[in-house]
Amino acid sequence: MDSSGGQIETLEETIYPLVAEIVASYGLNPTDVVLKYHGGNKQYPQPEGSETEFASLDTTISKKKIVLLVQIGKEGWDCKSLTGVILPQKGVCPTNMVLQTSCRCLRQVVKHSQETALIWLNKFNADKLNRQLEQQQNITLKEFSSKSPSTPKLIERFSRMERMQVPPIDFYQLKVSYETLIVDDANNPQQRLQDEKMMVESAISLIHQQNMEGKLLASYEQENNESTTISFQWWLQQISKESFGILSVKELKTYEVELRRIFSKITTEKDGLVIENKRYDHQRIRSLIRQAFAPIRDFKVMEEVVPEQAQLLQIEKFLSPVEDNENYYPSQQDVHEIMEWDEKPADHPTLSPEERTMLELMVKQGKLPASVLQPQADPHPERSQTYHYLPYHFDSGLEIDYFSKEILPLIKGKALEVYFNGDDTLTQFKINCYNKVGKQWHYIGKYVPDFLMLSRNEDGQIDKVIIIETKGEGYAAKFVDRRKFMESEWIKKNNEKFDYQRFDFLYLEDTLTAEQRRQKTLAAIKEFFNM
């Protein structure tokens, strides 16, 4: 949700504290989910990193849920992930911009999908929006907000778990837990505030000059001539605000002598004003000051490899009917054909002797083609090797093409099955991923594999599995750490635990041609399954 404030002071002193309090009451961290973005002034500089966060709002890496803006994001801003707009103040934007600003949250995200948004206005802005709607769209605000949504097209979904008898996946998860150890509960803020290590200097930014051939001509330090005016009281309030209420200004003033010593070192006087000394890393110093009031902690890291079992379909979460969109595959007609063929008795004549005699006579008389006497061919022979539920909901055209045009033809006639696992709302097979920094593991999130290609043993239990990941080039960089973990750690640890090559991992990007993906998949099948 976006809330546009008219004045920087109003945003910083009134709106943000209120929003932070509301967000915290829901168990969320305001620093993670609230973005403040404005151009800054003498009292309140532009929030550090806000420009980058603002540009990343429509990406999967952004955790921001509430955006507080001042004079930003009005002209030409196309943010599809925005679901609400608040214009709380009179004159928050020019008269001719109210319609445009209000409707920023009405971008189409999923093609042909019915979506809703929240627009909250005071009476002044509501009246302006009403006039603009009448002038430009020939509709009133009341009609605009009460217009009934169009009826979405619904499709049916079916579970085939019983027919396919897909067993749960047995595997091992890496589990890393941390035990907090209090090293020094006495903390002694006075002594810690006197530590010269508090005075952290800014990293030097170098500019490198080179010619057209790439030869380095010169390197020099980038100068920062911007000056930010601050006061000791504002500085204390900033330290307290960044602690989100844990550390009060009153508590800070208990150590005013030590804090004034730090403040005098990291500021300089210019033209009668106190300004930040750019030599120092002010954000880091404020962080270290807050840490001086907290107990000194250490962590004990415990690493385990634990067995898990996961169903490929959580039937309790499987809903039907659902709203249709272009990412469902196969088509509804094919779905119903497959379900009808599932119900047909195997190796059982569909015609009585009398019916067959009558048809043979009609064929002999030339009234019917001879093909009516031939067994009807299964229009979906792949159904014996896939579809633990129907239809699948894919994330991209790449997944649909790979599944339907590349992988299904490759397993035809082989004792292999392939299942789509990429719907994280339905599958339990999710892998905890970690990134190793030094000797310690850092959790980087869950990974939900796209496809599982598997073989079974004589008892019908899963024997071997290739985990297949398809990735568009634009998303490849974000998957680097998970891919590294899968290839270097997860596969290795699982195969060691099972004492045989039970799992393999195949990564395919859309930078490869369809033929190249087929060849890589076929090579993996031959090498891993010996087929």
Tab-separated table of N, CA, C and O in Angstrom, residues 398-460:
chain	number	residue	atom	x	y	z
A	398	LEU	N	7.764	-20.881	-20.202
A	398	LEU	CA	8.921	-21.771	-20.286
A	398	LEU	C	8.602	-23.116	-19.642
A	398	LEU	O	8.915	-24.170	-20.198
A	399	GLU	N	7.964	-23.098	-18.479
A	399	GLU	CA	7.619	-24.346	-17.798
A	399	GLU	C	6.622	-25.169	-18.618
A	399	GLU	O	6.751	-26.394	-18.728
A	400	ILE	N	5.623	-24.482	-19.190
A	400	ILE	CA	4.624	-25.195	-20.006
A	400	ILE	C	5.280	-25.841	-21.215
A	400	ILE	O	5.043	-27.014	-21.531
A	401	ASP	N	6.128	-25.085	-21.923
A	401	ASP	CA	6.784	-25.615	-23.121
A	401	ASP	C	7.714	-26.766	-22.773
A	401	ASP	O	7.755	-27.787	-23.488
A	402	TYR	N	8.482	-26.606	-21.704
A	402	TYR	CA	9.416	-27.668	-21.329
A	402	TYR	C	8.661	-28.947	-20.981
A	402	TYR	O	9.046	-30.046	-21.405
A	403	PHE	N	7.582	-28.810	-20.218
A	403	PHE	CA	6.813	-29.981	-19.799
A	403	PHE	C	6.133	-30.657	-20.988
A	403	PHE	O	6.267	-31.871	-21.181
A	404	SER	N	5.414	-29.884	-21.787
A	404	SER	CA	4.567	-30.473	-22.827
A	404	SER	C	5.329	-30.859	-24.091
A	404	SER	O	5.014	-31.864	-24.734
A	405	LYS	N	6.351	-30.066	-24.464
A	405	LYS	CA	7.024	-30.270	-25.744
A	405	LYS	C	8.399	-30.923	-25.638
A	405	LYS	O	8.917	-31.448	-26.628
A	406	GLU	N	8.970	-30.891	-24.438
A	406	GLU	CA	10.344	-31.374	-24.321
A	406	GLU	C	10.471	-32.608	-23.436
A	406	GLU	O	11.053	-33.613	-23.849
A	407	ILE	N	9.904	-32.555	-22.233
A	407	ILE	CA	10.148	-33.658	-21.306
A	407	ILE	C	9.196	-34.842	-21.520
A	407	ILE	O	9.617	-36.002	-21.447
A	408	LEU	N	7.919	-34.583	-21.812
A	408	LEU	CA	6.975	-35.696	-22.006
A	408	LEU	C	7.358	-36.584	-23.191
A	408	LEU	O	7.318	-37.823	-23.072
A	409	PRO	N	7.741	-36.014	-24.343
A	409	PRO	CA	8.169	-36.891	-25.444
A	409	PRO	C	9.402	-37.724	-25.100
A	409	PRO	O	9.559	-38.840	-25.605
A	410	LEU	N	10.279	-37.195	-24.220
A	410	LEU	CA	11.507	-37.906	-23.893
A	410	LEU	C	11.264	-39.131	-23.016
A	410	LEU	O	12.030	-40.102	-23.062
A	411	ILE	N	10.220	-39.118	-22.180
A	411	ILE	CA	9.998	-40.255	-21.275
A	411	ILE	C	9.025	-41.275	-21.867
A	411	ILE	O	8.739	-42.295	-21.242
A	412	LYS	N	8.501	-40.995	-23.062
A	412	LYS	CA	7.564	-41.923	-23.693
A	412	LYS	C	8.232	-43.283	-23.898
A	412	LYS	O	9.323	-43.385	-24.437
A	413	GLY	N	7.558	-44.332	-23.410
A	413	GLY	CA	8.094	-45.678	-23.560
A	413	GLY	C	9.129	-46.052	-22.522
A	413	GLY	O	9.663	-47.161	-22.548
A	414	LYS	N	9.444	-45.148	-21.604
A	414	LYS	CA	10.414	-45.425	-20.544
A	414	LYS	C	9.678	-45.600	-19.212
A	414	LYS	O	8.602	-45.032	-19.007
A	415	ALA	N	10.269	-46.356	-18.313
A	415	ALA	CA	9.668	-46.582	-16.991
A	415	ALA	C	9.980	-45.393	-16.084
A	415	ALA	O	10.621	-45.508	-15.028
A	416	LEU	N	9.520	-44.225	-16.512
A	416	LEU	CA	9.756	-42.970	-15.787
A	416	LEU	C	8.443	-42.212	-15.636
A	416	LEU	O	7.533	-42.352	-16.451
A	417	GLU	N	8.391	-41.390	-14.609
A	417	GLU	CA	7.256	-40.500	-14.387
A	417	GLU	C	7.792	-39.102	-14.140
A	417	GLU	O	8.911	-38.930	-13.631
A	418	VAL	N	7.001	-38.090	-14.464
A	418	VAL	CA	7.402	-36.714	-14.197
A	418	VAL	C	6.211	-35.955	-13.640
A	418	VAL	O	5.088	-36.076	-14.142
A	419	TYR	N	6.450	-35.206	-12.567
A	419	TYR	CA	5.380	-34.464	-11.903
A	419	TYR	C	5.814	-33.015	-11.688
A	419	TYR	O	6.969	-32.734	-11.357
A	420	PHE	N	4.851	-32.113	-11.899
A	420	PHE	CA	5.110	-30.698	-11.622
A	420	PHE	C	4.982	-30.470	-10.124
A	420	PHE	O	3.991	-30.855	-9.507
A	421	ASN	N	6.014	-29.847	-9.547
A	421	ASN	CA	6.062	-29.629	-8.094
A	421	ASN	C	6.101	-28.148	-7.736
A	421	ASN	O	6.172	-27.787	-6.570
A	422	GLY	N	6.035	-27.268	-8.769
A	422	GLY	CA	6.333	-25.856	-8.556
A	422	GLY	C	5.254	-25.023	-7.910
A	422	GLY	O	5.469	-23.833	-7.674
A	423	ASP	N	4.077	-25.588	-7.629
A	423	ASP	CA	3.022	-24.829	-6.959
A	423	ASP	C	3.228	-24.953	-5.456
A	423	ASP	O	2.873	-25.953	-4.830
A	424	ASP	N	3.810	-23.918	-4.848
A	424	ASP	CA	4.166	-24.017	-3.427
A	424	ASP	C	2.959	-24.036	-2.499
A	424	ASP	O	3.090	-24.317	-1.302
A	425	THR	N	1.757	-23.755	-3.039
A	425	THR	CA	0.553	-23.817	-2.205
A	425	THR	C	0.035	-25.244	-2.071
A	425	THR	O	-0.804	-25.517	-1.211
A	426	LEU	N	0.520	-26.163	-2.908
A	426	LEU	CA	-0.004	-27.528	-2.924
A	426	LEU	C	1.015	-28.586	-2.500
A	426	LEU	O	0.639	-29.616	-1.956
A	427	THR	N	2.278	-28.368	-2.777
A	427	THR	CA	3.270	-29.401	-2.479
A	427	THR	C	3.876	-29.226	-1.092
A	427	THR	O	3.984	-28.105	-0.577
A	428	GLN	N	4.296	-30.353	-0.508
A	428	GLN	CA	5.049	-30.317	0.746
A	428	GLN	C	6.544	-30.436	0.483
A	428	GLN	O	7.342	-30.201	1.396
A	429	PHE	N	6.920	-30.774	-0.743
A	429	PHE	CA	8.332	-31.003	-1.034
A	429	PHE	C	9.035	-29.662	-1.250
A	429	PHE	O	9.092	-29.128	-2.357
A	430	LYS	N	9.556	-29.132	-0.160
A	430	LYS	CA	10.257	-27.850	-0.165
A	430	LYS	C	11.582	-28.038	0.563
A	430	LYS	O	11.632	-28.675	1.623
A	431	ILE	N	12.624	-27.471	0.021
A	431	ILE	CA	13.974	-27.711	0.535
A	431	ILE	C	14.509	-26.459	1.221
A	431	ILE	O	14.497	-25.364	0.641
A	432	ASN	N	14.958	-26.618	2.467
A	432	ASN	CA	15.580	-25.511	3.194
A	432	ASN	C	16.982	-25.277	2.644
A	432	ASN	O	17.807	-26.196	2.637
A	433	CYS	N	17.242	-24.055	2.193
A	433	CYS	CA	18.534	-23.745	1.566
A	433	CYS	C	19.379	-22.846	2.461
A	433	CYS	O	18.853	-21.962	3.159
A	434	TYR	N	20.684	-23.063	2.398
A	434	TYR	CA	21.629	-22.299	3.215
A	434	TYR	C	22.809	-21.854	2.359
A	434	TYR	O	23.130	-22.475	1.347
A	435	ASN	N	23.416	-20.780	2.811
A	435	ASN	CA	24.630	-20.274	2.179
A	435	ASN	C	25.739	-20.326	3.223
A	435	ASN	O	25.551	-19.840	4.343
A	436	LYS	N	26.852	-20.926	2.887
A	436	LYS	CA	27.933	-21.062	3.858
A	436	LYS	C	28.878	-19.872	3.758
A	436	LYS	O	29.466	-19.609	2.710
A	437	VAL	N	29.001	-19.140	4.863
A	437	VAL	CA	29.919	-18.007	4.947
A	437	VAL	C	30.966	-18.369	5.990
A	437	VAL	O	30.661	-18.460	7.178
A	438	GLY	N	32.188	-18.600	5.522
A	438	GLY	CA	33.208	-19.104	6.435
A	438	GLY	C	32.864	-20.534	6.840
A	438	GLY	O	32.708	-21.414	6.006
A	439	LYS	N	32.695	-20.742	8.141
A	439	LYS	CA	32.332	-22.069	8.651
A	439	LYS	C	30.872	-22.147	9.084
A	439	LYS	O	30.435	-23.180	9.592
A	440	GLN	N	30.118	-21.072	8.890
A	440	GLN	CA	28.744	-21.036	9.380
A	440	GLN	C	27.738	-21.011	8.240
A	440	GLN	O	27.967	-20.390	7.202
A	441	TRP	N	26.610	-21.702	8.473
A	441	TRP	CA	25.509	-21.716	7.517
A	441	TRP	C	24.578	-20.544	7.792
A	441	TRP	O	24.266	-20.240	8.939
A	442	HIS	N	24.109	-19.903	6.729
A	442	HIS	CA	23.116	-18.839	6.837
A	442	HIS	C	21.898	-19.237	6.007
A	442	HIS	O	22.011	-19.530	4.814
A	443	TYR	N	20.747	-19.248	6.660
A	443	TYR	CA	19.508	-19.661	5.985
A	443	TYR	C	19.122	-18.624	4.934
A	443	TYR	O	19.086	-17.425	5.212
A	444	ILE	N	18.843	-19.087	3.701
A	444	ILE	CA	18.500	-18.151	2.619
A	444	ILE	C	17.094	-18.393	2.079
A	444	ILE	O	16.683	-17.757	1.118
A	445	GLY	N	16.355	-19.323	2.684
A	445	GLY	CA	14.961	-19.507	2.284
A	445	GLY	C	14.675	-20.906	1.758
A	445	GLY	O	15.576	-21.732	1.588
A	446	LYS	N	13.392	-21.153	1.505
A	446	LYS	CA	12.953	-22.442	0.985
A	446	LYS	C	13.026	-22.449	-0.545
A	446	LYS	O	12.811	-21.430	-1.177
A	447	TYR	N	13.306	-23.611	-1.068
A	447	TYR	CA	13.337	-23.807	-2.516
A	447	TYR	C	12.286	-24.842	-2.881
A	447	TYR	O	12.254	-25.941	-2.326
A	448	VAL	N	11.406	-24.479	-3.829
A	448	VAL	CA	10.363	-25.378	-4.306
A	448	VAL	C	10.734	-25.794	-5.726
A	448	VAL	O	10.594	-25.010	-6.658
A	449	PRO	N	11.235	-27.025	-5.927
A	449	PRO	CA	11.657	-27.464	-7.271
A	449	PRO	C	10.495	-27.445	-8.261
A	449	PRO	O	9.339	-27.679	-7.893
A	450	ASP	N	10.813	-27.204	-9.532
A	450	ASP	CA	9.786	-27.163	-10.577
A	450	ASP	C	9.242	-28.553	-10.902
A	450	ASP	O	8.035	-28.775	-10.896
A	451	PHE	N	10.138	-29.495	-11.221
A	451	PHE	CA	9.714	-30.823	-11.682
A	451	PHE	C	10.483	-31.912	-10.946
A	451	PHE	O	11.648	-31.726	-10.563
A	452	LEU	N	9.824	-33.057	-10.789
A	452	LEU	CA	10.471	-34.255	-10.263
A	452	LEU	C	10.299	-35.370	-11.286
A	452	LEU	O	9.167	-35.746	-11.619
A	453	MET	N	11.414	-35.892	-11.807
A	453	MET	CA	11.376	-37.054	-12.693
A	453	MET	C	11.848	-38.242	-11.868
A	453	MET	O	12.918	-38.191	-11.259
A	454	LEU	N	11.056	-39.316	-11.838
A	454	LEU	CA	11.385	-40.401	-10.926
A	454	LEU	C	11.173	-41.775	-11.554
A	454	LEU	O	10.404	-41.950	-12.496
A	455	SER	N	11.866	-42.726	-10.977
A	455	SER	CA	11.665	-44.143	-11.302
A	455	SER	C	11.259	-44.852	-10.013
A	455	SER	O	11.468	-44.329	-8.909
A	456	ARG	N	10.673	-46.049	-10.158
A	456	ARG	CA	10.232	-46.803	-8.986
A	456	ARG	C	10.892	-48.180	-8.970
A	456	ARG	O	11.323	-48.690	-10.004
A	457	ASN	N	10.916	-48.776	-7.765
A	457	ASN	CA	11.422	-50.138	-7.656
A	457	ASN	C	10.277	-51.135	-7.849
A	457	ASN	O	9.146	-50.733	-8.155
A	458	GLU	N	10.544	-52.410	-7.660
A	458	GLU	CA	9.542	-53.439	-7.904
A	458	GLU	C	8.344	-53.332	-6.970
A	458	GLU	O	7.258	-53.814	-7.290
A	459	ASP	N	8.537	-52.714	-5.811
A	459	ASP	CA	7.446	-52.561	-4.848
A	459	ASP	C	6.610	-51.306	-5.111
A	459	ASP	O	5.700	-51.000	-4.341
A	460	GLY	N	6.939	-50.587	-6.178
A	460	GLY	CA	6.202	-49.368	-6.491
A	460	GLY	C	6.649	-48.161	-5.694
A	460	GLY	O	6.042	-47.089	-5.772
